[in-house]
Short mmCIF file of N, CA, C and O in Angstrom, two decimals:
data_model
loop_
_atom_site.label_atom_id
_atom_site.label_comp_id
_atom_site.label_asym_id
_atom_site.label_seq_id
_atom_site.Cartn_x
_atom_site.Cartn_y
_atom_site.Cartn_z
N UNK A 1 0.84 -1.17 0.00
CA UNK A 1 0.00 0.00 0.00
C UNK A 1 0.89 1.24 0.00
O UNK A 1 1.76 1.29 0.87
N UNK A 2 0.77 2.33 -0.93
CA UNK A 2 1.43 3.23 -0.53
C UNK A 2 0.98 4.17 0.13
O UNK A 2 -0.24 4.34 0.06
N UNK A 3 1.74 5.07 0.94
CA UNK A 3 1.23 5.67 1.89
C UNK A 3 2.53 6.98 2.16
O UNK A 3 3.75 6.85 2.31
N UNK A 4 1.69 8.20 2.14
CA UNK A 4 3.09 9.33 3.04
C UNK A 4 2.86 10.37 2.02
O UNK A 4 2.09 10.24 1.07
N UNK A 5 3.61 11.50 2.29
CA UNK A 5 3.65 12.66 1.66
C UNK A 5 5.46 12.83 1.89
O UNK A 5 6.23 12.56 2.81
N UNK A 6 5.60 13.43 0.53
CA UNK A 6 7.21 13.76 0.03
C UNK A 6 7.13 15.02 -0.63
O UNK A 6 6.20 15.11 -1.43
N UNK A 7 7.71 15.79 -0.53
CA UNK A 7 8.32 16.96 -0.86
C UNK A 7 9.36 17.04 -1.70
O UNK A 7 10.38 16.57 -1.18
N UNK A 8 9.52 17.43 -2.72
CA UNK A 8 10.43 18.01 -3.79
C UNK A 8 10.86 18.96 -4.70
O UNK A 8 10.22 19.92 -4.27
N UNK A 9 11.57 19.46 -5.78
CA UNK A 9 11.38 20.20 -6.17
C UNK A 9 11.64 19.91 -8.28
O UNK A 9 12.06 18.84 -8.70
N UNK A 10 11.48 20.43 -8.69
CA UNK A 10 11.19 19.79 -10.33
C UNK A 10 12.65 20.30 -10.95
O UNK A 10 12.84 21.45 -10.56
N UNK A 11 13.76 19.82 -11.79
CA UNK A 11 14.43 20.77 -11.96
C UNK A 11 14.50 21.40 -14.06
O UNK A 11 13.67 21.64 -14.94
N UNK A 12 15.58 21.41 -13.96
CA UNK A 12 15.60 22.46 -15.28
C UNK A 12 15.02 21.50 -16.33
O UNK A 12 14.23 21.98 -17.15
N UNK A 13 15.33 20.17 -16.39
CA UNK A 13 14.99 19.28 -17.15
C UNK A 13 13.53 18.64 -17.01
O UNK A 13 13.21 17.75 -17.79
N UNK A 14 12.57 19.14 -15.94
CA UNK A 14 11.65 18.35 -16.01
C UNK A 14 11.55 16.91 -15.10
O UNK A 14 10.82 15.92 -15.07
N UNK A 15 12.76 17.42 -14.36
CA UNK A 15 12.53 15.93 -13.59
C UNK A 15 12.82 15.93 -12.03
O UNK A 15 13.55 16.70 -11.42
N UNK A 16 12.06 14.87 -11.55
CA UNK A 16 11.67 15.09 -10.01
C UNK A 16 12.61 13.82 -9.33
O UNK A 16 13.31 13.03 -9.97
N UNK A 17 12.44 13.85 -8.16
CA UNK A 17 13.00 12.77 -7.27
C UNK A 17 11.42 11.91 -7.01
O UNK A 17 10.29 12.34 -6.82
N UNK A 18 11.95 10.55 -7.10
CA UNK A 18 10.76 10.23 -7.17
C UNK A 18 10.89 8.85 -5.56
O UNK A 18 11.50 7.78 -5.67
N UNK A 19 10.13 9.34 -4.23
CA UNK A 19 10.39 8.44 -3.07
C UNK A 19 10.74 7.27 -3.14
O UNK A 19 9.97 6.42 -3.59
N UNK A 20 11.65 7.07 -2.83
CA UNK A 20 12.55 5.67 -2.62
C UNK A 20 11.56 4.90 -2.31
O UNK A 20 11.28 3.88 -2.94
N UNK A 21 10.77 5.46 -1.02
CA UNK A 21 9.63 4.10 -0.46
C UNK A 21 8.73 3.69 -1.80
O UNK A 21 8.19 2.62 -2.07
N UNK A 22 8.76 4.68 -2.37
CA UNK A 22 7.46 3.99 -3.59
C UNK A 22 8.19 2.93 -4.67
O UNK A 22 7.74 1.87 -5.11
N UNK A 23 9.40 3.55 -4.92
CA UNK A 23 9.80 2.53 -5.96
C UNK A 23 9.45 0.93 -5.97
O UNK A 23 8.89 0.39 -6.91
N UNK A 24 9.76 0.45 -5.09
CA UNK A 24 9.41 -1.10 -4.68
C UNK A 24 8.39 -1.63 -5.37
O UNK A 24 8.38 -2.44 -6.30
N UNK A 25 7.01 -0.74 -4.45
CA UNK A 25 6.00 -0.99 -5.09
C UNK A 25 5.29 -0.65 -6.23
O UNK A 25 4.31 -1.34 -6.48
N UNK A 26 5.56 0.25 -6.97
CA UNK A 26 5.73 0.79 -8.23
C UNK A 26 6.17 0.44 -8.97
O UNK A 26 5.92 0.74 -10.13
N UNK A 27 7.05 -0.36 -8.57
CA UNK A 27 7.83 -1.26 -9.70
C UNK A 27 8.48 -0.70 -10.64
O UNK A 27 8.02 0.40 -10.96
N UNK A 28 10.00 -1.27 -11.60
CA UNK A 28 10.71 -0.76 -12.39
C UNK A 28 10.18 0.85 -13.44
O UNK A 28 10.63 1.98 -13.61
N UNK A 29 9.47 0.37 -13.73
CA UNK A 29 8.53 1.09 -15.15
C UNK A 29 7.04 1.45 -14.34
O UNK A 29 6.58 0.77 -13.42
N UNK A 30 6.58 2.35 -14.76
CA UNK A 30 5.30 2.55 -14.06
C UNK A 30 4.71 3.48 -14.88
O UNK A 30 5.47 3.91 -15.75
N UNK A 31 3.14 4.13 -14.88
CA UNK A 31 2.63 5.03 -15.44
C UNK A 31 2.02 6.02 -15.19
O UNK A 31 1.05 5.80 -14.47
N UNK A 32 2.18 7.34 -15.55
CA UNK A 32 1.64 8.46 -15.10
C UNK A 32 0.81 8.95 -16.30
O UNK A 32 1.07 8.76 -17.49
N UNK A 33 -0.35 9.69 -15.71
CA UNK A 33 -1.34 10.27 -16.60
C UNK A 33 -1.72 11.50 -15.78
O UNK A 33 -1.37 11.78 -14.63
N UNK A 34 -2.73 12.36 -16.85
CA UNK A 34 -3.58 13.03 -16.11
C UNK A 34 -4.87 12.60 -15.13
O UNK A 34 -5.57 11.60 -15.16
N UNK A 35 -4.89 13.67 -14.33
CA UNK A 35 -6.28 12.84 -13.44
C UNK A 35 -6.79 13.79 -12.93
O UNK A 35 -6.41 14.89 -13.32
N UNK A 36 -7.91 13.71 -11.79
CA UNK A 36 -8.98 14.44 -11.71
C UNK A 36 -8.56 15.55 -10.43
O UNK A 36 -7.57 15.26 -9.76
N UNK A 37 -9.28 16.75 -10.12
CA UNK A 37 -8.33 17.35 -9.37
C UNK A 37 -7.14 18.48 -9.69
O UNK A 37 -6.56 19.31 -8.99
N UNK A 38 -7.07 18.12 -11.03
CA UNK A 38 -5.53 18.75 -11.56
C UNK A 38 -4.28 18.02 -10.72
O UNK A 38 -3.79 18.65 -9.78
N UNK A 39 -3.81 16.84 -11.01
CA UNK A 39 -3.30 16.61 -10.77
C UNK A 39 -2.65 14.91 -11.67
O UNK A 39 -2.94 14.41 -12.76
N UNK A 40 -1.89 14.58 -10.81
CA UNK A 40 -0.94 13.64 -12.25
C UNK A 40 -1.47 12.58 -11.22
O UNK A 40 -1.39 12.87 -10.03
N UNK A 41 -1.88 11.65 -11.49
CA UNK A 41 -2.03 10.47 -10.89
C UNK A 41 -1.20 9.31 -11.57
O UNK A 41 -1.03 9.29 -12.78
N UNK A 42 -0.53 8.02 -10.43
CA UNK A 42 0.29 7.75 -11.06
C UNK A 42 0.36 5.73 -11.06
O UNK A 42 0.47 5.35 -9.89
N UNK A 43 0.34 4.93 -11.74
CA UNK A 43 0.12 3.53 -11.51
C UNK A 43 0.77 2.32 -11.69
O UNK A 43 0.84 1.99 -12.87
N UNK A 44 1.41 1.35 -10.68
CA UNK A 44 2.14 0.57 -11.33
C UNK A 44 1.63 -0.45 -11.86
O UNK A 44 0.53 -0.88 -11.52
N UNK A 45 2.52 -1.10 -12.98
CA UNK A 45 1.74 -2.17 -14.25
C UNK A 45 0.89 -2.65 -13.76
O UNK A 45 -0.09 -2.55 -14.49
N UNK A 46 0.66 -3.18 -12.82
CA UNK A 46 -0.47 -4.49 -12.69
C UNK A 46 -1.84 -3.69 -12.42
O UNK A 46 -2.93 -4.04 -12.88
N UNK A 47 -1.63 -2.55 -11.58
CA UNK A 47 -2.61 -1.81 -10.88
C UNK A 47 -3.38 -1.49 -12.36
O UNK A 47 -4.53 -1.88 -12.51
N UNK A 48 -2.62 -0.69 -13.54
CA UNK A 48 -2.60 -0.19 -14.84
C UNK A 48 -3.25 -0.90 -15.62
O UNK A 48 -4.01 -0.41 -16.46
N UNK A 49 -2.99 -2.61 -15.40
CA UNK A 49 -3.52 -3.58 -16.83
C UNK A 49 -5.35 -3.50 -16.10
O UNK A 49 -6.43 -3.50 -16.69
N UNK A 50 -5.04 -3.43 -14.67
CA UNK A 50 -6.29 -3.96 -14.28
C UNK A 50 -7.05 -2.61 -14.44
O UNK A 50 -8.16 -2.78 -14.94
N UNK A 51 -6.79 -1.39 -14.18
CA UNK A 51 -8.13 -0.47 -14.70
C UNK A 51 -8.22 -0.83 -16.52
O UNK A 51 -9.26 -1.14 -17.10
N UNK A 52 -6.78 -0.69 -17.21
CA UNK A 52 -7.57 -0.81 -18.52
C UNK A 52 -8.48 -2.23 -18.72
O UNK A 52 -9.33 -2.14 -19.61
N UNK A 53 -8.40 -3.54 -17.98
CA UNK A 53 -9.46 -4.64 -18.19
C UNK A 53 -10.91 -4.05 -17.67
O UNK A 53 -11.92 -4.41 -18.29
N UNK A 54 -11.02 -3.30 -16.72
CA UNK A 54 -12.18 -2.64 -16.68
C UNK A 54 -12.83 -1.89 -17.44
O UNK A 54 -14.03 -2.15 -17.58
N UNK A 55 -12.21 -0.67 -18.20
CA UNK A 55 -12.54 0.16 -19.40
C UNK A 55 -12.63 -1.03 -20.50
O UNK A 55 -13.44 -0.84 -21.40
N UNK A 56 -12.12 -1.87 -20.53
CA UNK A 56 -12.40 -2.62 -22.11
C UNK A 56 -13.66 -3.38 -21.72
O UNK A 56 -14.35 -3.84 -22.63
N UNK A 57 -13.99 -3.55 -20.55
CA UNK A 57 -15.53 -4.61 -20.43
C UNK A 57 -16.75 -3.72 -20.40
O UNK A 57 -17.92 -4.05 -20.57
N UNK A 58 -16.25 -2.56 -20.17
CA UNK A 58 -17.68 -1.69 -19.75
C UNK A 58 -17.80 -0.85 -21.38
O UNK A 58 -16.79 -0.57 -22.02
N UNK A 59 -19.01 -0.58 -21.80
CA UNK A 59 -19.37 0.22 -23.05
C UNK A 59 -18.54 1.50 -23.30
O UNK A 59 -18.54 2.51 -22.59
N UNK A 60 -18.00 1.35 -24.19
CA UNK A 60 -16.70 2.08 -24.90
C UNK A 60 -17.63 3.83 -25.13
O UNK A 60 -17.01 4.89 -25.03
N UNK A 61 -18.94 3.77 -25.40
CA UNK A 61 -19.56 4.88 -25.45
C UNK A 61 -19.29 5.37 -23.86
O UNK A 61 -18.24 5.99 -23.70
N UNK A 62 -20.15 5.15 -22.64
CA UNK A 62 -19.78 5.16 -21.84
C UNK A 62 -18.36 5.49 -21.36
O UNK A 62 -18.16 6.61 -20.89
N UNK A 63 -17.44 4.67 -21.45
CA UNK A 63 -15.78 5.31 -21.01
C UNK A 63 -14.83 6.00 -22.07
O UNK A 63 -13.66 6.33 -21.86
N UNK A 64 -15.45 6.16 -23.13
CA UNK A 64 -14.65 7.16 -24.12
C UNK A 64 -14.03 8.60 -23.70
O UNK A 64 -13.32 9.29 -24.42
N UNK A 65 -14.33 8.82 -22.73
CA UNK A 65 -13.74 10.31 -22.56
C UNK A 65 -12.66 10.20 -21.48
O UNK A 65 -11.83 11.09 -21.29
N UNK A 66 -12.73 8.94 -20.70
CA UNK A 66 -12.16 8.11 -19.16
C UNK A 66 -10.97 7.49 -20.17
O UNK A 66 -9.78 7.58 -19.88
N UNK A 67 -11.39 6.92 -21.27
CA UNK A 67 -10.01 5.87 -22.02
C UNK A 67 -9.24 7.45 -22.80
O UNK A 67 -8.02 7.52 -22.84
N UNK A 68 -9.97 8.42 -23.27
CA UNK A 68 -9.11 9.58 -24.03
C UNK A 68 -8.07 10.34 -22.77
O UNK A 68 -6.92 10.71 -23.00
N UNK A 69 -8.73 10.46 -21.54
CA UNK A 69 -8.19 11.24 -20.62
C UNK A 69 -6.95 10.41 -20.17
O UNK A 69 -5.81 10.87 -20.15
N UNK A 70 -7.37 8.87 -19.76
CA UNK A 70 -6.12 8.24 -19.20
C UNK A 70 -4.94 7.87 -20.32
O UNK A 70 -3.73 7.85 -20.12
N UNK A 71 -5.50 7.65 -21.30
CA UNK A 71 -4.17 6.81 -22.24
C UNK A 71 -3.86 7.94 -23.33
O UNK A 71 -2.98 7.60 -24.12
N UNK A 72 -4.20 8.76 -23.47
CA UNK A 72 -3.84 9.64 -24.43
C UNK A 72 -2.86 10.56 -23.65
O UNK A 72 -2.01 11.26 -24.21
N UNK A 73 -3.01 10.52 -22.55
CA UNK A 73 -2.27 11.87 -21.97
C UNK A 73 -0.59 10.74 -20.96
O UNK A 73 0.46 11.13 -20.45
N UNK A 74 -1.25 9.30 -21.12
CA UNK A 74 0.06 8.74 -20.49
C UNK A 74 1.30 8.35 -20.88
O UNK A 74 1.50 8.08 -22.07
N UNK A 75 2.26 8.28 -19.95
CA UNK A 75 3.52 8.00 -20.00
C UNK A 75 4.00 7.09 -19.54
O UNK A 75 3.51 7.07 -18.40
N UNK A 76 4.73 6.16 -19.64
CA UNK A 76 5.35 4.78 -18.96
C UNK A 76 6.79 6.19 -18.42
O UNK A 76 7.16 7.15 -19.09
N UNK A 77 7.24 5.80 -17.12
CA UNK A 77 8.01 6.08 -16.52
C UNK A 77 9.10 5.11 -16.16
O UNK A 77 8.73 3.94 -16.15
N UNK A 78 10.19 5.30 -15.91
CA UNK A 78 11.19 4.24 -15.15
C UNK A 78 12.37 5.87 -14.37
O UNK A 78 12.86 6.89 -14.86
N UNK A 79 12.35 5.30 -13.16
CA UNK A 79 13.46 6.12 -12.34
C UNK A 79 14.67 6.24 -12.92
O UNK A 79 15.06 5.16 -13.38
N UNK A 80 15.54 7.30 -13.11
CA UNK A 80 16.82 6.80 -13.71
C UNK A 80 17.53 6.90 -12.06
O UNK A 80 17.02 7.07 -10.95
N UNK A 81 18.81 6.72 -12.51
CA UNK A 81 19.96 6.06 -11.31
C UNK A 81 19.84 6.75 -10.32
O UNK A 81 20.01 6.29 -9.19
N UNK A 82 19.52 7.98 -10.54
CA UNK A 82 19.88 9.19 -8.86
C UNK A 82 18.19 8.92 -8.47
O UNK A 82 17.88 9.27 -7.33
N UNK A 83 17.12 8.32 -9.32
CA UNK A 83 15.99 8.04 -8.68
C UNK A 83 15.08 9.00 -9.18
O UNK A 83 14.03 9.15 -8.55
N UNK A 84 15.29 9.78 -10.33
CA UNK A 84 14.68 10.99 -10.61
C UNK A 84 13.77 10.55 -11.61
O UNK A 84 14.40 9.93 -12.46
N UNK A 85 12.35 10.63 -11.91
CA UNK A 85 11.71 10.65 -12.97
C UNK A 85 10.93 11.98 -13.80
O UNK A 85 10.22 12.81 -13.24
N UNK A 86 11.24 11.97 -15.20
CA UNK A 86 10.45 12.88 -16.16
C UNK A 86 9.15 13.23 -16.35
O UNK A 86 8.40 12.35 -16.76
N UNK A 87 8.67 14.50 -16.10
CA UNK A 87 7.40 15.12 -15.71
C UNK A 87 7.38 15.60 -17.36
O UNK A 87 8.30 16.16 -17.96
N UNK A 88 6.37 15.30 -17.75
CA UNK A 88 6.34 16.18 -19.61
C UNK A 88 5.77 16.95 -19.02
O UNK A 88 5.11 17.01 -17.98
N UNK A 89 6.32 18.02 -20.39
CA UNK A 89 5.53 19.70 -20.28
C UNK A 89 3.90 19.66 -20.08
O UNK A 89 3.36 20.44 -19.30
N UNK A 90 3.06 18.61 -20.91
CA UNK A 90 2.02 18.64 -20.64
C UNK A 90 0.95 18.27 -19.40
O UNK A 90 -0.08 18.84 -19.05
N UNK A 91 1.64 17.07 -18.87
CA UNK A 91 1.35 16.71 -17.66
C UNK A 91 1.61 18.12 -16.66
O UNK A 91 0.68 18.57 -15.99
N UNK A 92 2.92 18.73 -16.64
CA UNK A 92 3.46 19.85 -15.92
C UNK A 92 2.13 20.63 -16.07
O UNK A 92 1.52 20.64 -15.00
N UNK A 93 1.55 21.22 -16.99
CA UNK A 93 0.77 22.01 -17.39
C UNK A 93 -0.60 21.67 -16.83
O UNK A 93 -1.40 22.50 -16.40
N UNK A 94 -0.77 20.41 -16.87
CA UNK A 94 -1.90 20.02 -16.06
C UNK A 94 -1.91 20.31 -14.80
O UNK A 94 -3.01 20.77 -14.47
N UNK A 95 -1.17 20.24 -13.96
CA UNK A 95 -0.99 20.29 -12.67
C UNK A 95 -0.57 21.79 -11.92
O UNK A 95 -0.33 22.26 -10.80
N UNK A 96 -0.67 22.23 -13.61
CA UNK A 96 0.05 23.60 -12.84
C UNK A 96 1.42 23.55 -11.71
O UNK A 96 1.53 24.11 -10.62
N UNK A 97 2.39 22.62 -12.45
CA UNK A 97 3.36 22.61 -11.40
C UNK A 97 4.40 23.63 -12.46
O UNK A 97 4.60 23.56 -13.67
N UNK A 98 4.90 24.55 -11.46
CA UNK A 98 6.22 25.28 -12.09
C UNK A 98 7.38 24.83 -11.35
O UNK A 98 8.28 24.51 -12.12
N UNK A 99 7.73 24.65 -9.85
CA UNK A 99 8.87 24.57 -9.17
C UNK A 99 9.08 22.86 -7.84
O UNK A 99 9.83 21.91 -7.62
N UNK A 100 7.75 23.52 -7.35
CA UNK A 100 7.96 22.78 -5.95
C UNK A 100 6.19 21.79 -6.15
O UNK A 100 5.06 22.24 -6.34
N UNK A 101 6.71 20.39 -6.00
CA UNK A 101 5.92 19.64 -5.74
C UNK A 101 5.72 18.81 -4.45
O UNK A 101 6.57 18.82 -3.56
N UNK A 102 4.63 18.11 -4.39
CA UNK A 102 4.04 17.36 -3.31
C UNK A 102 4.08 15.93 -3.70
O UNK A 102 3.50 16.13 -4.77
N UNK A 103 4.31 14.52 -3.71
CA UNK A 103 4.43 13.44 -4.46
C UNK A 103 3.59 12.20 -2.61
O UNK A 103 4.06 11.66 -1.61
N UNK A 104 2.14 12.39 -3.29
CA UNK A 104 1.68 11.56 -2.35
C UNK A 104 1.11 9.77 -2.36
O UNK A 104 0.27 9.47 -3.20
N UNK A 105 1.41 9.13 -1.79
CA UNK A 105 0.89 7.71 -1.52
C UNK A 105 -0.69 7.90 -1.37
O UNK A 105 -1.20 8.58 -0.48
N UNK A 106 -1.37 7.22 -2.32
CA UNK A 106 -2.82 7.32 -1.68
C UNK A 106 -3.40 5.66 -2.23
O UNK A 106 -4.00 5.56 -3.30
N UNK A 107 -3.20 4.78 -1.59
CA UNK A 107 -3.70 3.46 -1.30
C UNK A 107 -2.71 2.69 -2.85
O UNK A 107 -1.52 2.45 -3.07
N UNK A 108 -3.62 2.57 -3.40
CA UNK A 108 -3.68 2.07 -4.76
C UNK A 108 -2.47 2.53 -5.86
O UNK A 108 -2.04 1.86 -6.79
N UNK A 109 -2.11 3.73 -5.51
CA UNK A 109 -1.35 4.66 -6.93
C UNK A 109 -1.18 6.17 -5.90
O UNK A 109 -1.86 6.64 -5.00
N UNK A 110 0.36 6.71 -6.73
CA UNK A 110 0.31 8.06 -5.94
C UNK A 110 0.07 8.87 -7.02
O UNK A 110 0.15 8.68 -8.23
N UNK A 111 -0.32 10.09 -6.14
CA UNK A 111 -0.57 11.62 -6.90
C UNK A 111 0.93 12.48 -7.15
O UNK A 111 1.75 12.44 -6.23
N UNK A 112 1.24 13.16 -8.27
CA UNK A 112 1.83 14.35 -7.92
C UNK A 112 1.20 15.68 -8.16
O UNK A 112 0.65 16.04 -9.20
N UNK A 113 1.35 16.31 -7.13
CA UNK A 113 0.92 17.79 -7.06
C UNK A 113 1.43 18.79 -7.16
O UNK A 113 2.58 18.80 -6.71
N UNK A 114 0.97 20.00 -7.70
CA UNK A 114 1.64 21.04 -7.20
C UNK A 114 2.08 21.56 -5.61
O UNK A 114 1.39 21.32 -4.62
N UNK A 115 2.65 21.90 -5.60
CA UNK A 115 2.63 22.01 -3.91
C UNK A 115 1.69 23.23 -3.08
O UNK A 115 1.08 23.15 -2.02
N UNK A 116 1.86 24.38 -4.01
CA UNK A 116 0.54 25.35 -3.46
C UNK A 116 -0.54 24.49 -4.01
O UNK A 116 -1.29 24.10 -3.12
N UNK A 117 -0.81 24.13 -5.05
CA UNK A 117 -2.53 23.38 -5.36
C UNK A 117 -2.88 22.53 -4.08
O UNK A 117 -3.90 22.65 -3.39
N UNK A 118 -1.84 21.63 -3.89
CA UNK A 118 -2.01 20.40 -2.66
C UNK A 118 -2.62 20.84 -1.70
O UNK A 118 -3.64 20.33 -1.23
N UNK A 119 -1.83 22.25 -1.13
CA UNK A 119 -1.91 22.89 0.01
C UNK A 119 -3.55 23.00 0.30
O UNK A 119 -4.20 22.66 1.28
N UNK A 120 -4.01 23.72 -1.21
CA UNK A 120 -5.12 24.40 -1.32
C UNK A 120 -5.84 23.65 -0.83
O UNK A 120 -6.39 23.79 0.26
N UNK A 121 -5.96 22.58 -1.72
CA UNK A 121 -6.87 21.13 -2.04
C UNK A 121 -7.07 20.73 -0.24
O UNK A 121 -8.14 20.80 0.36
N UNK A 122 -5.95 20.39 0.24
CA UNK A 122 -5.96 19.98 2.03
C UNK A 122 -6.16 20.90 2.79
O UNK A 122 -6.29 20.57 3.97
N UNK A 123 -6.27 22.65 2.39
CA UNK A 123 -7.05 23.12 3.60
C UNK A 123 -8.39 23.57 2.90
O UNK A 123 -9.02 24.44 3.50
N UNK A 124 -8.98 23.07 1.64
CA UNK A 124 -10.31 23.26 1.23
C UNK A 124 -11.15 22.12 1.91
O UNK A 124 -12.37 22.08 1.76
N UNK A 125 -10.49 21.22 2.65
CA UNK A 125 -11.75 19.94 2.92
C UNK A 125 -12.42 20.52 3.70
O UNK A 125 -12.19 21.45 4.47
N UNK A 126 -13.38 19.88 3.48
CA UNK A 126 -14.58 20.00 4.74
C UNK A 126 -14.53 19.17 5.16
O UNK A 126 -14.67 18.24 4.37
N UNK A 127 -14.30 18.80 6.59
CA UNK A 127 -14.38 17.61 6.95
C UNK A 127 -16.21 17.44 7.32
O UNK A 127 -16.38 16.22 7.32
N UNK A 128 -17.38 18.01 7.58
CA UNK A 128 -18.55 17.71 7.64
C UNK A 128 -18.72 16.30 6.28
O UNK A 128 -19.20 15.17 6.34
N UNK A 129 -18.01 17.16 5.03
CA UNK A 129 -18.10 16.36 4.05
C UNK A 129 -17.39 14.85 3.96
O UNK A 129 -17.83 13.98 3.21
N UNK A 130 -16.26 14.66 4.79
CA UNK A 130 -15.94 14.02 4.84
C UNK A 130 -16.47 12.82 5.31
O UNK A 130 -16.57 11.69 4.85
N UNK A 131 -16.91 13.61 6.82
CA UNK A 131 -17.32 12.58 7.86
C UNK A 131 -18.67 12.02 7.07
O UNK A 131 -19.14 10.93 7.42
N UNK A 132 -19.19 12.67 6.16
CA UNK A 132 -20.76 11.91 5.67
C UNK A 132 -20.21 11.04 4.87
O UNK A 132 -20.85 9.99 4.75
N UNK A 133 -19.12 11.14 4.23
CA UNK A 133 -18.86 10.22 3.01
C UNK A 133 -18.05 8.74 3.34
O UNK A 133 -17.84 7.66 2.80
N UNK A 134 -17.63 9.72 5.05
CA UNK A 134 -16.86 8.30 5.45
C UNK A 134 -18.17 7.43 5.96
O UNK A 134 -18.00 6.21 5.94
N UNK A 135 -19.62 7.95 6.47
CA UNK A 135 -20.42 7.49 7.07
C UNK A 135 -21.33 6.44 5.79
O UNK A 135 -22.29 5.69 5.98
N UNK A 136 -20.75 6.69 4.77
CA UNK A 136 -21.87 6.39 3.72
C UNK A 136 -21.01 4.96 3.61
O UNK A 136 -21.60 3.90 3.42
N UNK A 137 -19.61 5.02 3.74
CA UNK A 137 -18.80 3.98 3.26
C UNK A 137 -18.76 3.07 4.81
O UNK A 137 -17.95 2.17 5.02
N UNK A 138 -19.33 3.31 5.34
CA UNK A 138 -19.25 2.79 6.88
C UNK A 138 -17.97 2.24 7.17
O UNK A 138 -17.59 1.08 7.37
N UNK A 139 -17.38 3.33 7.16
CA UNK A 139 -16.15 3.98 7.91
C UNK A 139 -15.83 3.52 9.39
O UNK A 139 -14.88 4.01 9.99
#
């Protein structure tokens, strides 16, 4: 499971440090896309084959805009040696990241964020909202 919040910063080339703890489970090669939020959401292979076996069983009318958003905008990743992986300009652009990012564990696959967006995003919760949604999931 991944789990934690990491701090970094992007450099001239487009490329980040990417948490040691995640590599493991992320495995060699992994994939990043756009995702919801403004932000880069990110998946290793197996996690990856298994949403696309889901989009291929469910009506292609239906997930056409879910299969354009995830695979059109993705990237297979691999860490190079110092551990750093390549953010494209477009993904960058999605996320509105210019300098300083947030690179979080959230169960399944991590996020990267901008680091002011993140900020935003974690002091916009409501937790009222929360607590109903955790109540709905019987939390």
């Amino acid at each position: 499971m991944l789990f934690g919040r990491y701090e970094y910063s992007v450099d001239a080339k487009n490329r980040v440090n990417f948490p040691p703890k995640f590599r493991s489970e992320m495995g060699e090669t992994f994939y990043i896309t756009k995702w919801l939020d403004g932000c880069i959401i990110g998946y290793a292979e197996k996690e990856w084959m298994r949403i696309a076996e889901i989009l291929k069983e469910k009506s292609m009318v239906k997930t056409r805009d879910i299969q354009r958003m995830l695979y059109a905008n993705a990237m297979d990743v691999t860490p190079d040696k110092q551990g750093r992986i390549l953010i494209p300009q477009y993904l960058k652009a999605h996320a509105n990241i210019t300098k300083d990012v947030i690179i979080i564990g959230a169960g399944n696959h991590i996020e990267i964020w901008d680091k002011i967006s993140y900020e935003e995003k974690e002091n916009s919760m409501d937790f009222a909202d929360l607590e109903a949604a955790m109540e709905e999931l019987e939390f």
